[in-house]
Amino acid sequence: MAKKISDYLERPKHDNRQIVKAPAVVGEVIAIENAYFRTGENGKPYVSIYFHFDKDVDKTPYVWNTSSSVVMDQIRQLKDAGAFNDDEPVLALVGKRKTKAGLWYYVLLDPEDEPITEEEG
């Protein structure tokens, strides 16, 4: 009988998570299950954040793809600290901040923080 690839490699799990855009998550507390760094077709890096909304009783799974350098740095630090090693989600409030130059950026905050501020001082 012929050998096939599944004899040696585990099949990738098909993930049918719903993709959400950033404005849909700003101001929401999310439970981050894991995150993966990827490279887009244009060569630009981004991170796929696998999460469910903290108040979601059914824990509907979502994915948020963002190229926010602030969020990517935070996810990298969480991964380096082993935050996703125990299968317990990490709660974070998705915020939107404005720099002194007037540019908006996304950031992950503690759940008790304010999600949106006009400017950072």
Short mmCIF file of C-alpha atoms in Angstrom, two decimals:
data_model
loop_
_atom_site.label_atom_id
_atom_site.label_comp_id
_atom_site.label_asym_id
_atom_site.label_seq_id
_atom_site.Cartn_x
_atom_site.Cartn_y
_atom_site.Cartn_z
CA MET A 1 0.00 0.00 0.00
CA ALA A 2 1.25 3.48 -0.86
CA LYS A 3 2.38 5.76 1.93
CA LYS A 4 0.67 9.10 2.31
CA ILE A 5 1.68 12.31 4.03
CA SER A 6 -0.79 11.81 6.90
CA ASP A 7 1.16 8.69 7.92
CA TYR A 8 3.95 11.02 9.01
CA LEU A 9 2.50 14.46 9.58
CA GLU A 10 -0.41 15.53 11.71
CA ARG A 11 -3.20 17.09 9.71
CA PRO A 12 -3.56 20.81 10.29
CA LYS A 13 -6.76 21.63 12.13
CA HIS A 14 -9.16 23.63 9.99
CA ASP A 15 -9.89 26.83 11.83
CA ASN A 16 -13.12 28.51 10.85
CA ARG A 17 -12.80 31.45 13.18
CA GLN A 18 -14.68 34.57 12.28
CA ILE A 19 -12.37 37.42 11.31
CA VAL A 20 -13.06 40.75 13.00
CA LYS A 21 -11.76 44.17 12.07
CA ALA A 22 -10.10 46.46 14.61
CA PRO A 23 -13.03 48.88 15.25
CA ALA A 24 -15.17 45.88 16.19
CA VAL A 25 -12.82 45.04 19.07
CA VAL A 26 -11.86 48.52 20.33
CA GLY A 27 -13.33 49.02 23.79
CA GLU A 28 -13.91 45.29 24.29
CA VAL A 29 -12.22 43.01 26.80
CA ILE A 30 -10.96 40.01 24.87
CA ALA A 31 -9.60 36.70 26.13
CA ILE A 32 -6.52 36.04 24.00
CA GLU A 33 -6.01 32.31 23.50
CA ASN A 34 -2.90 32.54 21.34
CA ALA A 35 -1.28 34.61 18.60
CA TYR A 36 0.80 33.85 15.54
CA PHE A 37 3.16 36.09 13.61
CA ARG A 38 2.67 35.99 9.87
CA THR A 39 3.76 37.75 6.70
CA GLY A 40 1.18 39.10 4.28
CA GLU A 41 1.24 38.75 0.51
CA ASN A 42 2.83 42.19 0.30
CA GLY A 43 5.64 41.06 2.62
CA LYS A 44 4.34 43.15 5.51
CA PRO A 45 4.36 41.42 8.91
CA TYR A 46 1.21 41.12 11.00
CA VAL A 47 -0.07 39.12 13.94
CA SER A 48 -3.17 36.91 14.06
CA ILE A 49 -4.69 37.11 17.53
CA TYR A 50 -6.96 34.18 18.38
CA PHE A 51 -9.51 35.20 20.99
CA HIS A 52 -13.06 35.24 22.23
CA PHE A 53 -14.88 38.15 23.81
CA ASP A 54 -14.60 37.91 27.58
CA LYS A 55 -18.35 38.34 28.09
CA ASP A 56 -19.19 35.79 25.37
CA VAL A 57 -20.84 32.89 27.17
CA ASP A 58 -20.54 30.60 24.13
CA LYS A 59 -16.87 31.56 23.63
CA THR A 60 -17.33 32.07 19.89
CA PRO A 61 -13.81 32.01 18.43
CA TYR A 62 -12.54 34.99 16.49
CA VAL A 63 -9.29 36.09 14.89
CA TRP A 64 -8.05 39.68 14.68
CA ASN A 65 -5.29 40.32 12.15
CA THR A 66 -3.37 43.49 12.90
CA SER A 67 -0.16 45.06 11.70
CA SER A 68 -0.07 47.52 14.61
CA SER A 69 3.57 47.61 15.67
CA VAL A 70 2.54 48.39 19.26
CA VAL A 71 0.26 45.34 19.46
CA MET A 72 2.85 43.12 17.76
CA ASP A 73 5.48 44.21 20.31
CA GLN A 74 3.06 43.49 23.17
CA ILE A 75 2.20 40.04 21.80
CA ARG A 76 5.89 39.25 21.32
CA GLN A 77 6.54 40.21 24.97
CA LEU A 78 3.59 38.08 26.15
CA LYS A 79 4.88 35.10 24.16
CA ASP A 80 8.43 35.61 25.49
CA ALA A 81 7.04 35.69 29.04
CA GLY A 82 5.20 32.39 28.44
CA ALA A 83 1.71 33.88 28.74
CA PHE A 84 0.20 31.35 26.33
CA ASN A 85 1.97 28.23 27.60
CA ASP A 86 -0.72 27.09 30.07
CA ASP A 87 -3.86 27.15 27.87
CA GLU A 88 -5.35 29.92 30.03
CA PRO A 89 -6.42 32.98 28.02
CA VAL A 90 -4.95 36.41 28.72
CA LEU A 91 -7.53 39.14 29.28
CA ALA A 92 -6.85 42.44 27.54
CA LEU A 93 -8.80 45.55 26.72
CA VAL A 94 -8.34 46.68 23.12
CA GLY A 95 -7.65 50.38 23.11
CA LYS A 96 -7.01 53.11 20.63
CA ARG A 97 -4.58 55.88 21.48
CA LYS A 98 -3.42 59.06 19.79
CA THR A 99 0.18 60.20 19.67
CA LYS A 100 1.23 63.84 20.02
CA ALA A 101 1.54 63.88 16.24
CA GLY A 102 -2.17 63.05 16.02
CA LEU A 103 -1.78 59.51 14.72
CA TRP A 104 -4.06 56.77 16.07
CA TYR A 105 -2.71 53.37 17.03
CA TYR A 106 -4.10 50.22 18.65
CA VAL A 107 -2.85 48.95 21.99
CA LEU A 108 -3.64 46.15 24.45
CA LEU A 109 -4.45 47.41 27.95
CA ASP A 110 -5.38 45.98 31.31
CA PRO A 111 -9.12 45.27 31.50
CA GLU A 112 -9.65 48.12 34.01
CA ASP A 113 -8.04 50.79 31.80
CA GLU A 114 -9.81 53.31 29.59
CA PRO A 115 -9.90 52.07 25.99
CA ILE A 116 -9.69 55.40 24.16
CA THR A 117 -7.89 58.60 25.06
CA GLU A 118 -7.54 61.78 23.08
CA GLU A 119 -3.81 62.19 23.56
CA GLU A 120 -0.93 60.78 25.50
CA GLY A 121 0.90 63.30 27.55
#
